[in-house]
Coordinates of C-alpha atoms in Angstrom, one line a residue:
X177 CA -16.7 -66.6 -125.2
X178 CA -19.4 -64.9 -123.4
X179 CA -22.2 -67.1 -123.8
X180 CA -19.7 -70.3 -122.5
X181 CA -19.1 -67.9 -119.3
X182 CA -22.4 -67.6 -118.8
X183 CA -23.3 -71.3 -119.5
X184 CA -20.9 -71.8 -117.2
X185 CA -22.0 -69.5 -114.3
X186 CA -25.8 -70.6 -114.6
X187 CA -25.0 -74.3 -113.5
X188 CA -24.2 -73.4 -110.0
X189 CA -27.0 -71.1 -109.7
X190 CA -29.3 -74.4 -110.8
X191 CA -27.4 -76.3 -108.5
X192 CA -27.7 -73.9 -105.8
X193 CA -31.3 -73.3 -106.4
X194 CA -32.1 -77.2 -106.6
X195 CA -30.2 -77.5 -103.4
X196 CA -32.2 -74.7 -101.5
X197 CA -35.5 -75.9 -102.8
X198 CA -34.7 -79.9 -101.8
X199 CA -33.8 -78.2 -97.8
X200 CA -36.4 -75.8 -97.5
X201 CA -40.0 -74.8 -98.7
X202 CA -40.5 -71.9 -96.9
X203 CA -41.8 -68.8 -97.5
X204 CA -38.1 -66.9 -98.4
X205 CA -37.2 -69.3 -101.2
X206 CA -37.4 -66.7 -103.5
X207 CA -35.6 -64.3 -101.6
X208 CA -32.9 -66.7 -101.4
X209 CA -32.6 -67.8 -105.2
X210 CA -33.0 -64.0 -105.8
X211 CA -29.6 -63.2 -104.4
X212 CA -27.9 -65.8 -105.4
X213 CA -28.2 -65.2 -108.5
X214 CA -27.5 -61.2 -108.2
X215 CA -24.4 -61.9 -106.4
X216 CA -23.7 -64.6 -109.0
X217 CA -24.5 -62.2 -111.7
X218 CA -21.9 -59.0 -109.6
X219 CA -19.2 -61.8 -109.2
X220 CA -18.7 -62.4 -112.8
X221 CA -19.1 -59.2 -114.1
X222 CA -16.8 -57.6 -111.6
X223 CA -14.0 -60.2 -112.1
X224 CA -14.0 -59.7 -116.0
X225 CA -14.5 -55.9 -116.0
X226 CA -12.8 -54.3 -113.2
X227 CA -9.4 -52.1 -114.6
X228 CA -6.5 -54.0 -113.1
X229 CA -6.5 -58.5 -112.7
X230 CA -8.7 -59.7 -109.5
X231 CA -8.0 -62.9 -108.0
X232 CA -10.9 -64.4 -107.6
X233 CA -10.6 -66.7 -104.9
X234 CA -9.4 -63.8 -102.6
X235 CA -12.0 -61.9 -103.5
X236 CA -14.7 -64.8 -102.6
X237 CA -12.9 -65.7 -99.6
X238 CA -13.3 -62.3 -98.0
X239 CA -16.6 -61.9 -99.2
X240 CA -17.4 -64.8 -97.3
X241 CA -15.4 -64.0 -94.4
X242 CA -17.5 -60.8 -94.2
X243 CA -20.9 -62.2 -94.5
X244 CA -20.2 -65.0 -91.8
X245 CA -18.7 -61.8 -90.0
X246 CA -22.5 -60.5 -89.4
X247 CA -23.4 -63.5 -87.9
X248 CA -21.6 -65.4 -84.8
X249 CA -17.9 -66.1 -84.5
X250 CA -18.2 -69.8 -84.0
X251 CA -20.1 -70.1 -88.4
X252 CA -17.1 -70.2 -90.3
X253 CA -16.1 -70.9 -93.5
X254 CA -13.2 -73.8 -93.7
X255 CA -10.9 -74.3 -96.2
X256 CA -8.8 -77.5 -97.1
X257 CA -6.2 -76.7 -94.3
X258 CA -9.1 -75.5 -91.9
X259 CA -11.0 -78.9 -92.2
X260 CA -7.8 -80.8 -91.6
X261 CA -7.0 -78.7 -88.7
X262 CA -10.7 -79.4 -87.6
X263 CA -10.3 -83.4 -87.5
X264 CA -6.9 -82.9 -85.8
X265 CA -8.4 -81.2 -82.8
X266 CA -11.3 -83.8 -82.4
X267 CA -8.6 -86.9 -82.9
X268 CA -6.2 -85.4 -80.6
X269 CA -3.5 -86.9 -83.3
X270 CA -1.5 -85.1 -85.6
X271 CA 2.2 -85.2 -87.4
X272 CA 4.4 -81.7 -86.4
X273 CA 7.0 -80.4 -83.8
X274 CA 4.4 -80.7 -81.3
X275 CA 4.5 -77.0 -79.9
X276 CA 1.5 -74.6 -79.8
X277 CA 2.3 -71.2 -81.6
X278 CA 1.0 -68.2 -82.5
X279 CA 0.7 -66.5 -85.7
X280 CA 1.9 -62.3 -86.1
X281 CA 2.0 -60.6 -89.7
X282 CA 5.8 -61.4 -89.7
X283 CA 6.4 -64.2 -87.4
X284 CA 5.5 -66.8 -85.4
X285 CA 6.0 -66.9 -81.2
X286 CA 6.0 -70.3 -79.8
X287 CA 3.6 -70.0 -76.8
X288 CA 4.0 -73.8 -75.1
X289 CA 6.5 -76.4 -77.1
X290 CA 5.5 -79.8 -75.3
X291 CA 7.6 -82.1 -73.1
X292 CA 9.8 -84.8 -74.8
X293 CA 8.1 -83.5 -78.5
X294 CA 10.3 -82.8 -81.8
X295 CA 10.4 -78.7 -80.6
X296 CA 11.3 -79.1 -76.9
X297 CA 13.6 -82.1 -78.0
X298 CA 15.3 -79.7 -80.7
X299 CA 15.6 -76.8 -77.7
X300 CA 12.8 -74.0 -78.7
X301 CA 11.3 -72.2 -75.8
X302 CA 8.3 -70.5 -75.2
X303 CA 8.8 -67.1 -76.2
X304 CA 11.2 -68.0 -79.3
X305 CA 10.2 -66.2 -82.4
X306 CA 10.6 -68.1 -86.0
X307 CA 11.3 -65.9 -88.3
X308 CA 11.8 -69.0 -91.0
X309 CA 10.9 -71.8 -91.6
X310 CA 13.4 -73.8 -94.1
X311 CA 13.9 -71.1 -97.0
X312 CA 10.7 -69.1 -96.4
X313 CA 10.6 -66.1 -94.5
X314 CA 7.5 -66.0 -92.0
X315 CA 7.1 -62.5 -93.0
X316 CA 6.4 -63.4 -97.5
X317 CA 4.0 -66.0 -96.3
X318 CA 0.6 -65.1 -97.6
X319 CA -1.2 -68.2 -95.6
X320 CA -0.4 -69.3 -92.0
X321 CA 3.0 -70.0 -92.1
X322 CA 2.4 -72.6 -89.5
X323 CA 1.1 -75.0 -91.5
X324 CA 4.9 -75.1 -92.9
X325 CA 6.1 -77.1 -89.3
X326 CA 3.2 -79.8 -90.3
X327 CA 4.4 -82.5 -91.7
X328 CA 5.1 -86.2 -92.2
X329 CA 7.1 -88.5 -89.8
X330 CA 10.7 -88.3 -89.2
X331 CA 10.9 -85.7 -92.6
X332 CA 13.0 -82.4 -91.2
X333 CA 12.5 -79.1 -91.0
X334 CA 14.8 -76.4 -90.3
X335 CA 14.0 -72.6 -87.9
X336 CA 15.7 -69.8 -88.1
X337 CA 14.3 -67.8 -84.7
X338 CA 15.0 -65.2 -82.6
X339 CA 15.6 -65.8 -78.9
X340 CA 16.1 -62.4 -76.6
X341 CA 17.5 -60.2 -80.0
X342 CA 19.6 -63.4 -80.9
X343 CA 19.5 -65.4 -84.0
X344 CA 19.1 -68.7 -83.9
X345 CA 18.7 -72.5 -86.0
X346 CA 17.4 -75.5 -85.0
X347 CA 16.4 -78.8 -87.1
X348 CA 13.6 -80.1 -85.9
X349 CA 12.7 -83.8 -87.1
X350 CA 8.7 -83.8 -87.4
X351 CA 7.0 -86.7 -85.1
X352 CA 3.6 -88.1 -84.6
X353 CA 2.2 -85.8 -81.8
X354 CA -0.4 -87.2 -79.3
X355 CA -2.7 -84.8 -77.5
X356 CA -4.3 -85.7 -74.5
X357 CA -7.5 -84.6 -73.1
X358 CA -6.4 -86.1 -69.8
X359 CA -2.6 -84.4 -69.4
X360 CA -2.1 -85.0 -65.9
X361 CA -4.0 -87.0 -62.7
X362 CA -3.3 -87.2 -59.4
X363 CA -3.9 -87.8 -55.7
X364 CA -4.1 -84.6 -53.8
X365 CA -4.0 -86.3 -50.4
X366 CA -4.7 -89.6 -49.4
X367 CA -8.2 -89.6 -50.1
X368 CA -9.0 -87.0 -52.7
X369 CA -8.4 -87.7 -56.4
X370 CA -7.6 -84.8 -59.2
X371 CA -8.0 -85.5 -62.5
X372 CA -7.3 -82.2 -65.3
X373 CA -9.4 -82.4 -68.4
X374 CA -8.1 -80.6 -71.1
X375 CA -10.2 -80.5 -74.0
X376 CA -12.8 -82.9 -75.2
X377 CA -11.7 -84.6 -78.0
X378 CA -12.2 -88.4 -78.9
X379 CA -10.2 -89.5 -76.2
X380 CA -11.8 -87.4 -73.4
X381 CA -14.1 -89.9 -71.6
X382 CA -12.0 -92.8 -71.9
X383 CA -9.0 -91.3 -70.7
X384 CA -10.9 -89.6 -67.8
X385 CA -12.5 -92.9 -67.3
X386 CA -9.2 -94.6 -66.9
X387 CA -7.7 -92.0 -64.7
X388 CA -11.2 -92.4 -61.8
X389 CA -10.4 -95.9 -61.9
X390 CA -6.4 -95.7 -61.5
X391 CA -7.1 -93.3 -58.5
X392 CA -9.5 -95.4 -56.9
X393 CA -7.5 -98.0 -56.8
X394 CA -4.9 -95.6 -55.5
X395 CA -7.5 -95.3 -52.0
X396 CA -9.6 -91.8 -54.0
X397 CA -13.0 -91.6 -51.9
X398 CA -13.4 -87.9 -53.5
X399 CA -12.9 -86.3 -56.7
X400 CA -11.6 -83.1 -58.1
X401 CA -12.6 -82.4 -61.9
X402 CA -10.6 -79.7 -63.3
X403 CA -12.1 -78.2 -66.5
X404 CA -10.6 -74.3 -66.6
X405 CA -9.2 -73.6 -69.3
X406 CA -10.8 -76.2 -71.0
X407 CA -12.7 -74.6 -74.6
X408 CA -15.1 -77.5 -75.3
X409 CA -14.9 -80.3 -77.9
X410 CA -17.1 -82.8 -79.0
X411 CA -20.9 -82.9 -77.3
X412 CA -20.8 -86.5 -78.0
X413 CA -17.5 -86.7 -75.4
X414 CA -19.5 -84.2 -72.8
X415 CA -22.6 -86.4 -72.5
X416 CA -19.9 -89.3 -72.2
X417 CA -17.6 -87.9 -69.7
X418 CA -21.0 -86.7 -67.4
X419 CA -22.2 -90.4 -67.6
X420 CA -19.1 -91.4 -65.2
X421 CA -21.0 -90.0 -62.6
X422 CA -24.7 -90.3 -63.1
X423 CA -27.0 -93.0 -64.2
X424 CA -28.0 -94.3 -67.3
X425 CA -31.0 -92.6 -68.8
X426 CA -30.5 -89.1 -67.8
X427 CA -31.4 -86.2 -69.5
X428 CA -28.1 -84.0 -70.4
X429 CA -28.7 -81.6 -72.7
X430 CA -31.7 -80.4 -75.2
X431 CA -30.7 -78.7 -78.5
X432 CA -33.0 -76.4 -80.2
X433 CA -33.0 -75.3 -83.8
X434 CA -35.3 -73.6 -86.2
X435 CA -34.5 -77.2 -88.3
X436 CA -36.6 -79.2 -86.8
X437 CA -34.0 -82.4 -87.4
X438 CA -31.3 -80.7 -85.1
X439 CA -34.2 -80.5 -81.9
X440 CA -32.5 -82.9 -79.8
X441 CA -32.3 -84.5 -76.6
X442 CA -29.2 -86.0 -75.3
X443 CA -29.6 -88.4 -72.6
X444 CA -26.9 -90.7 -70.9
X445 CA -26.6 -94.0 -72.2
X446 CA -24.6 -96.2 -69.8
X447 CA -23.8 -97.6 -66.6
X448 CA -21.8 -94.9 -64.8
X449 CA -18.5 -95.0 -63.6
X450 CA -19.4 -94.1 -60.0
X451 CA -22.7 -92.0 -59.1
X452 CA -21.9 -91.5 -55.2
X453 CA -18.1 -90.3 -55.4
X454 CA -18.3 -86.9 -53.7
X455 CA -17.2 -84.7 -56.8
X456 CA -15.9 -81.2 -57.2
X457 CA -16.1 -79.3 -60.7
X458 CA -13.5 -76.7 -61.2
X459 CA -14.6 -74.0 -63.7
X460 CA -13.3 -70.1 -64.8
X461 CA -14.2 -67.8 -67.1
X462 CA -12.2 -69.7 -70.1
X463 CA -14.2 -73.0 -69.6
X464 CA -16.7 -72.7 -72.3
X465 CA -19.1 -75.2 -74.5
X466 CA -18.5 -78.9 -73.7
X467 CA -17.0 -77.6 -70.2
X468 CA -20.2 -76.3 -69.5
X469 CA -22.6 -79.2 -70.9
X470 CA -20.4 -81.1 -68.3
X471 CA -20.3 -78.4 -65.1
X472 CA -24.2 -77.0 -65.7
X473 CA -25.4 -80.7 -66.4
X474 CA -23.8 -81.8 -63.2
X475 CA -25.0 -78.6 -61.2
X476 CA -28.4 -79.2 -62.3
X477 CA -28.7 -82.6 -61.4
X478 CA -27.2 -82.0 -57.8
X479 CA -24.4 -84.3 -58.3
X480 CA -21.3 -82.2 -57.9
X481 CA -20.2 -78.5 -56.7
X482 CA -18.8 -76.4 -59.0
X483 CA -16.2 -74.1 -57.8
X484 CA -14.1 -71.4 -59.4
X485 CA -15.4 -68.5 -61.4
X486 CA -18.4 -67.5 -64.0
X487 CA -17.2 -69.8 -66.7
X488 CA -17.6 -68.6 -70.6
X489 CA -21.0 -68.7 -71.5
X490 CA -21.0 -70.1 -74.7
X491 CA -24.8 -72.1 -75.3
X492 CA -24.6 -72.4 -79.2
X493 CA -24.1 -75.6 -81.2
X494 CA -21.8 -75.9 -84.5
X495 CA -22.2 -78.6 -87.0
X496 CA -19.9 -78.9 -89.8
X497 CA -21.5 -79.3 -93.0
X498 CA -19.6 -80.4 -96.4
X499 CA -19.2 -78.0 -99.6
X500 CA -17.7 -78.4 -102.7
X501 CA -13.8 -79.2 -103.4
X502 CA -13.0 -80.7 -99.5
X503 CA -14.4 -77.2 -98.0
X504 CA -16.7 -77.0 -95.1
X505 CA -19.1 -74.6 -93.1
X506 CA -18.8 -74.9 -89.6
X507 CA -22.4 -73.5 -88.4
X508 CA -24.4 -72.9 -85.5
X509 CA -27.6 -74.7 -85.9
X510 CA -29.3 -74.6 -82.6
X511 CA -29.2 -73.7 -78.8
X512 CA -28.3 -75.6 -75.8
X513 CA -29.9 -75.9 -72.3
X514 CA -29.0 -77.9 -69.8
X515 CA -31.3 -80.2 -67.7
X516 CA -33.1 -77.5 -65.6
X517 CA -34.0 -75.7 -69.4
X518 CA -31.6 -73.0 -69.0
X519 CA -29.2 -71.5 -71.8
X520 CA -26.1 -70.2 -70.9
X521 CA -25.0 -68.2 -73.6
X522 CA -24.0 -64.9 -72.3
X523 CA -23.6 -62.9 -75.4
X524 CA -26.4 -61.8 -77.9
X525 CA -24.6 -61.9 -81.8
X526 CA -27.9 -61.0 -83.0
X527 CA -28.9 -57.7 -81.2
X528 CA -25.5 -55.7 -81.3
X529 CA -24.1 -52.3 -79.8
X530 CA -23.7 -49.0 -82.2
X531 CA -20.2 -50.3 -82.7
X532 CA -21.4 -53.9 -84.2
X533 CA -20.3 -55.3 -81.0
X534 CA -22.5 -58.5 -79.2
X535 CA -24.3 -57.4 -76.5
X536 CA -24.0 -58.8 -73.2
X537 CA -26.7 -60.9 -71.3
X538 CA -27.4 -58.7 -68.1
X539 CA -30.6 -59.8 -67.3
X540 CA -30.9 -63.3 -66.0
X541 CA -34.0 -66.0 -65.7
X542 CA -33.5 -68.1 -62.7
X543 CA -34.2 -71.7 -62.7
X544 CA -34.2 -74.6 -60.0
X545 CA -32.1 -77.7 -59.7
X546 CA -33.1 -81.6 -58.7
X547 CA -33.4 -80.2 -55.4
X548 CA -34.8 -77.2 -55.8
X549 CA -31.8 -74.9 -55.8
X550 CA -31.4 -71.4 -58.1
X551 CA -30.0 -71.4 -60.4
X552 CA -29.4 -68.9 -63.7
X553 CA -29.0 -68.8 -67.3
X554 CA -28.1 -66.1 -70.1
X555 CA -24.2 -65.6 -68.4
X556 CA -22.0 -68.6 -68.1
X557 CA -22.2 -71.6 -65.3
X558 CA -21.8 -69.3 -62.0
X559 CA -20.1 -71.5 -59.5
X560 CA -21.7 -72.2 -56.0
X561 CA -18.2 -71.7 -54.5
X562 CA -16.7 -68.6 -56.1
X563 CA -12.3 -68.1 -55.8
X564 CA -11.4 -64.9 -56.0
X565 CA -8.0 -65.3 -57.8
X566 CA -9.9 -66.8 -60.8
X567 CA -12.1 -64.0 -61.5
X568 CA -10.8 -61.8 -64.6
X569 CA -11.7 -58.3 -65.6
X570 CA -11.2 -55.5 -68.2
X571 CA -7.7 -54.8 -66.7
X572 CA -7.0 -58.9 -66.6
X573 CA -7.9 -59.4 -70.3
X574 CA -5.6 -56.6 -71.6
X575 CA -2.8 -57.9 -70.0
X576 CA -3.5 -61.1 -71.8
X577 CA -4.1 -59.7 -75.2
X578 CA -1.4 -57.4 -75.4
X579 CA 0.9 -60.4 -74.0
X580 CA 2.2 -58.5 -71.0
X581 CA 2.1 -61.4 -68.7
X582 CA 4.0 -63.7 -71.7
X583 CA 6.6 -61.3 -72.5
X584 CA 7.3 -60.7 -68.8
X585 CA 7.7 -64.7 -68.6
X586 CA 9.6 -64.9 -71.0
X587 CA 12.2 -62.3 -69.7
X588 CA 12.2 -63.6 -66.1
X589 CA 13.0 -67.6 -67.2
X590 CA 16.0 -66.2 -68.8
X591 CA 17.2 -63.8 -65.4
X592 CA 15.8 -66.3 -62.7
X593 CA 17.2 -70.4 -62.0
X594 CA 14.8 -72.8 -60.3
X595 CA 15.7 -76.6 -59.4
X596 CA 12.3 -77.6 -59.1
X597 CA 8.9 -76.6 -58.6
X598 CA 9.4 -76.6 -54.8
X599 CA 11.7 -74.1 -55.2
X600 CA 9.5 -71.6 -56.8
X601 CA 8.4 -68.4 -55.3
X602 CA 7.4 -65.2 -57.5
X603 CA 8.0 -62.6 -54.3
X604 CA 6.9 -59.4 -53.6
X605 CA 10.3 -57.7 -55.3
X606 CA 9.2 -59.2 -58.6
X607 CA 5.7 -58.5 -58.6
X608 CA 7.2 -54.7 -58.3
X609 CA 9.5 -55.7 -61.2
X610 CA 6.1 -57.0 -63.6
X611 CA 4.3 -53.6 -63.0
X612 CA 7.3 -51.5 -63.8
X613 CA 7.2 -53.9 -66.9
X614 CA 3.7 -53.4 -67.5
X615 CA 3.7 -49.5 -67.2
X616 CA 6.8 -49.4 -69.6
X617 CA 5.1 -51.2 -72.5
X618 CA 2.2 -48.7 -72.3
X619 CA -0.6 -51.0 -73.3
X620 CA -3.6 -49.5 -73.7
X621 CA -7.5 -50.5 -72.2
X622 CA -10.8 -48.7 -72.3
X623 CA -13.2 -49.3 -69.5
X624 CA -17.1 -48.7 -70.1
X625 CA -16.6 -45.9 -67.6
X626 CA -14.0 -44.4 -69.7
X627 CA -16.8 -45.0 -72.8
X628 CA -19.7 -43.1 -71.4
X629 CA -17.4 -40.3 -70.4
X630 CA -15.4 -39.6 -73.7
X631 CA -19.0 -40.1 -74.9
X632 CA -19.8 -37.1 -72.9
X633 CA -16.9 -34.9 -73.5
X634 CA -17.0 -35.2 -77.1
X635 CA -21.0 -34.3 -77.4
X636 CA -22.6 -31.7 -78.9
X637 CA -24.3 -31.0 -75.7
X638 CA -24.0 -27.4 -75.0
X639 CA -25.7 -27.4 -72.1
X640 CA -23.6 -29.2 -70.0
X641 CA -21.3 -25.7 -70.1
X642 CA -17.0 -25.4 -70.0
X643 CA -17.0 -26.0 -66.5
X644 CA -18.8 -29.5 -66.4
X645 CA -17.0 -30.1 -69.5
X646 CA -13.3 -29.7 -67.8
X647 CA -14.7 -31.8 -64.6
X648 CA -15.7 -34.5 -66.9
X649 CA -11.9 -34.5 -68.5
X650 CA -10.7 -34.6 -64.6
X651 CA -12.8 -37.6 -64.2
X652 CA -10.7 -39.5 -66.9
X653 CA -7.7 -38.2 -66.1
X654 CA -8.8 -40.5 -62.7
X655 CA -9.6 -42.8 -64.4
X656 CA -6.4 -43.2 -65.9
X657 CA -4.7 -43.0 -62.7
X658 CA -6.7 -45.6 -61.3
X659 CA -5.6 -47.9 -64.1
X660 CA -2.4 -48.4 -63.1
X661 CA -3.3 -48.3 -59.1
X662 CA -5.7 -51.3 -60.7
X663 CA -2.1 -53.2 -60.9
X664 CA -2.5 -53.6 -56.9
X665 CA -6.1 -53.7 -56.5
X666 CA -5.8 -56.8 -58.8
X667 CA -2.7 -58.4 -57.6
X668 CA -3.8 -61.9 -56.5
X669 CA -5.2 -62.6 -59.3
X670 CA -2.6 -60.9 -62.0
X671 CA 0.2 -62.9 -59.7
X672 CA -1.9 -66.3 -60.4
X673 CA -1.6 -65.6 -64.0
X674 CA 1.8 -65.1 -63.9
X675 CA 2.7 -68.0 -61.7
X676 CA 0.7 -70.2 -63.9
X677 CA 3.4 -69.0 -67.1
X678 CA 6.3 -68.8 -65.4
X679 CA 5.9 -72.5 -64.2
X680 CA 4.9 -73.3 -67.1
X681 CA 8.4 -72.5 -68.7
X682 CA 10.6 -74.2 -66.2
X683 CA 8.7 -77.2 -65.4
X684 CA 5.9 -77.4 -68.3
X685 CA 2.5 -78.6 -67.9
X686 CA 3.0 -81.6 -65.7
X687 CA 5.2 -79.4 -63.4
X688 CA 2.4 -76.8 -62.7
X689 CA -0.2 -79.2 -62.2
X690 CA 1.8 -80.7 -59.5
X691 CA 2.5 -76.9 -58.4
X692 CA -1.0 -77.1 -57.9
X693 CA -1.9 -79.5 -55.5
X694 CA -0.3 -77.9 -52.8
X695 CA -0.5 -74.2 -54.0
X696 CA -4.0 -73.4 -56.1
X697 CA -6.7 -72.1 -54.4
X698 CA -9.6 -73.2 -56.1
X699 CA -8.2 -76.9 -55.3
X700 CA -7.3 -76.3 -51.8
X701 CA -11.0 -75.0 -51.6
X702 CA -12.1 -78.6 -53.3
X703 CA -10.2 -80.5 -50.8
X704 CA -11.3 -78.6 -47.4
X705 CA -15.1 -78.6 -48.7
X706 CA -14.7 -82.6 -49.6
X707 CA -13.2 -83.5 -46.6
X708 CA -16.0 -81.4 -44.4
X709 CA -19.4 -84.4 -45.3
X710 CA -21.6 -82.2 -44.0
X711 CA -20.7 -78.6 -45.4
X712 CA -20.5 -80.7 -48.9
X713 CA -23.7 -82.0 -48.8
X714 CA -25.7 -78.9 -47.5
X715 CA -24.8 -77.0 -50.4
X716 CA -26.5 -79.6 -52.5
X717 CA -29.6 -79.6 -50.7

């Protein structure tokens, strides 16, 4: 029995070493082979030796999991599900309820159910937690339970959910589920088109494509591009969607590996759209990848101004690459700059803090534009016009990932009756209401200052004496204080956040986009700077 085990275990290792030997000569082939084979070699003796049963494929899964972990978060491993999942974001197609959700340990919260889709048709709101999902309780479900609302066509599925402590059922009958990259376009006056671009899957530039040439005919002589919010996509679908508005032949972006195959440079390869339409980029700080190929490739070429806030910063390429039994490694292979040579990646994966966390780009290398503007790398696209309101912060993201801004949403569409958008207005009264709401859920945040100084107070330092001690505690008792004071310092741009979800629940996407036009700041920024010629054009001198 032993000797077939081993027999068996040494033909992957051949494989493996035939495989690294075909890809690379270098100088650590060797080293490589080595540890395969001694982590082969553990593997197998662990799994037939250790005192109670090992499963196997959890144990390899979290071993791989943990080595990708040392590396950056965008080289993953991807399972069956995961690569399906993978070609339904860059299709934009897929069969389901058509609702985004999030998973928990013991249920799932749907954050956004979709106009006129299986979920919103059945009645599920944002905010609705499904507890089960036909006879299986969220909460038993090893895997992500919400791969058990996938499904074919017209089959049925049935929720059991709870909706402000009550339980609930709906039957929801699974649909084909269409997701735009283009969700809404539209004139903001009689002159100046807006067009939102979502994501960049397949459909990106042709939809964005079809929307310039719907408002042109519409009487558009300007242009706003909205891309916050927008995570990236395909870099086939940025270089596309940057071609509407600059010629034929024009250097994009460069990619830069250690593989020499993957050093790249992508250049436009068709007739543009329209190169003179004066154009606006709106970015923020969760426009990232493709967003950025698109806003930083446009910056540097002088053909549009970006306006909003610092967006993401991420300046690494993924590749997916095949594996055995349907499974794929999504890895970064190289870098990517945009035409003026910079990279924008704003954190370093590779040279991390004493608590393994990536370090932050604070030093910046400036570079110049077609026209000889600065311009900056290492943190994100900075735009030329900044909007206050979009700008986030340590205080901003808690309230975000502890889902104080959602939960309060979701308690104030269910105490609060709007007709329409017009008839929105989130007053003074129930900003007052969202920070008693805040304070009562006692989130929690740590700000660098607070770092250094529990760094301080918990040191062996003796010479720093009792009494500096105790002022050092007063300090972060102020600290603390100010955290909550924070709530008013920040208020515009807390209040935008929760504008943008409240809307959201009453009139969905299309409803705050429309909110918008009349109401957003970085858009009625857009329109005043597109409308003023000669303020437009002096910033792209």
């Amino acid at each position: 029995m032993k000797r077939l085990i081993k027999k068996q275990v040494l033909i992957p290792i051949l494989a493996l070493t035939v495989l690294v030997g075909a890809s690379s000569f270098k100088s650590d082939f060797f080293e490589i082979a080595k540890q395969i084979e001694i982590f082969t070699t553990l593997f197998k003796e662990l799994n037939m030796n250790y005192v109670d049963e090992t499963n196997p494929a959890e144990l390899m899964d979290s071993a791989i999991k943990n080595m990708l972990g040392e590396l950056d978060p965008y080289t993953q491993f991807l399972n069956e599900q995961d690569v399906e999942s993978f070609k339904i974001n860059n299709s934009g197609e897929y069969s389901g309820i058509g609702a985004l959700v999030r998973s928990y340990e013991n249920k799932l919260v749907v954050v956004e159910p979709y106009q006129g889709y299986a979920a919103d048709k059945a009645g599920l709101k944002a905010g609705d937690e499904i507890i089960k999902i036909g006879e299986t309780l969220v909460a038993d479900f090893d895997d992500n339970a919400g791969e058990l609302l996938k499904g074919a066509n017209n089959s049925t599925v049935e929720v059991t959910f709870l909706r402000q402590g009550e339980t609930k059922t709906a039957t929801i009958t699974r649909e084909g589920v269409e997701v735009d990259a283009v969700p809404f376009y539209d004139m903001i006056d009689e002159k100046t088109g807006y067009i939102v671009l979502s994501r960049f899957n397949r459909k990106a530039s042709k939809q964005t494509q079809s929307a310039l040439q719907d408002l042109k005919g519409r009487g558009a002589e300007r242009l706003v591009l909205d891309l916050r919010g927008n995570p990236g996509g395909l870099l086939s679908e940025a270089i596309n969607v940057t071609n509407l508005f600059v010629p034929k032949g024009e250097l994009i972006v460069t990619t830069k590996s250690k593989v020499k195959k993957f050093n790249q440079e992508y250049k436009t390869r068709n007739k543009p759209e329209d190169e003179d339409i004066p154009l606006v980029v709106l970015v923020n700080g969760k426009s990232a990848s493709a967003s950025e190929i698109v806003s930083g490739g446009l910056q540097d070429l002088d053909r549009a101004v970006i306006v909003g806030a610092r967006s993401f910063g991420k300046g690494l390429v993924q590749r997916p690459l095949k594996l055995t039994y349907g499974t794929q490694l999504k890895v970064t292979i190289s870098r990517y700059y945009t035409p003026s040579g910079r990279c924008i990646q704003s954190l370093d994966y590779w040279n991390r803090d004493e608590e393994g966390n990536a370090v932050r780009n604070t030093k910046f290398n400036e570079f110049t534009t077609r026209n000889g503007r600065k311009v900056w790398d290492g943190g994100g696209i900075m735009p030329d016009i900044t909007i206050e309101s979009l700008k986030t912060n340590t205080l901003i993201d808690a309230l975000e990932a502890n889902n104080i801004v959602f939960d309060f949403a979701t308690d104030y569409y269910y105490d609060h009756n709007f007709d329409s958008v017009e008839d929105f207005n989130f007053s003074s009264a129930d900003y007052s209401a969202f920070k008693s709401f805040a304070e009562e859920q006692n989130f929690s945040y740590r700000t660098r200052t607070e770092e250094v100084l529990e760094e301080t107070i918990n040191s062996d330092e003796t010479l720093l004496g009792p009494e500096i001690q105790e002022k050092y505690k007063d300090l972060l008792l102020a600290v603390n204080r100010g955290k909550i004071t924070a709530l008013n310092t920040f208020q515009k741009e807390i209040q935008k956040n929760l504008e943008d979800e409240i809307i959201t629940r009453y009139f969905y996407r299309e409803g705050l986009y429309k909110y918008y036009l009349d109401h957003d700041d970085a858009i009625l920024t857009a329109k005043e700077l597109l409308a003023d010629k000669d303020k437009y054009a002096e910033i792209l001198k």
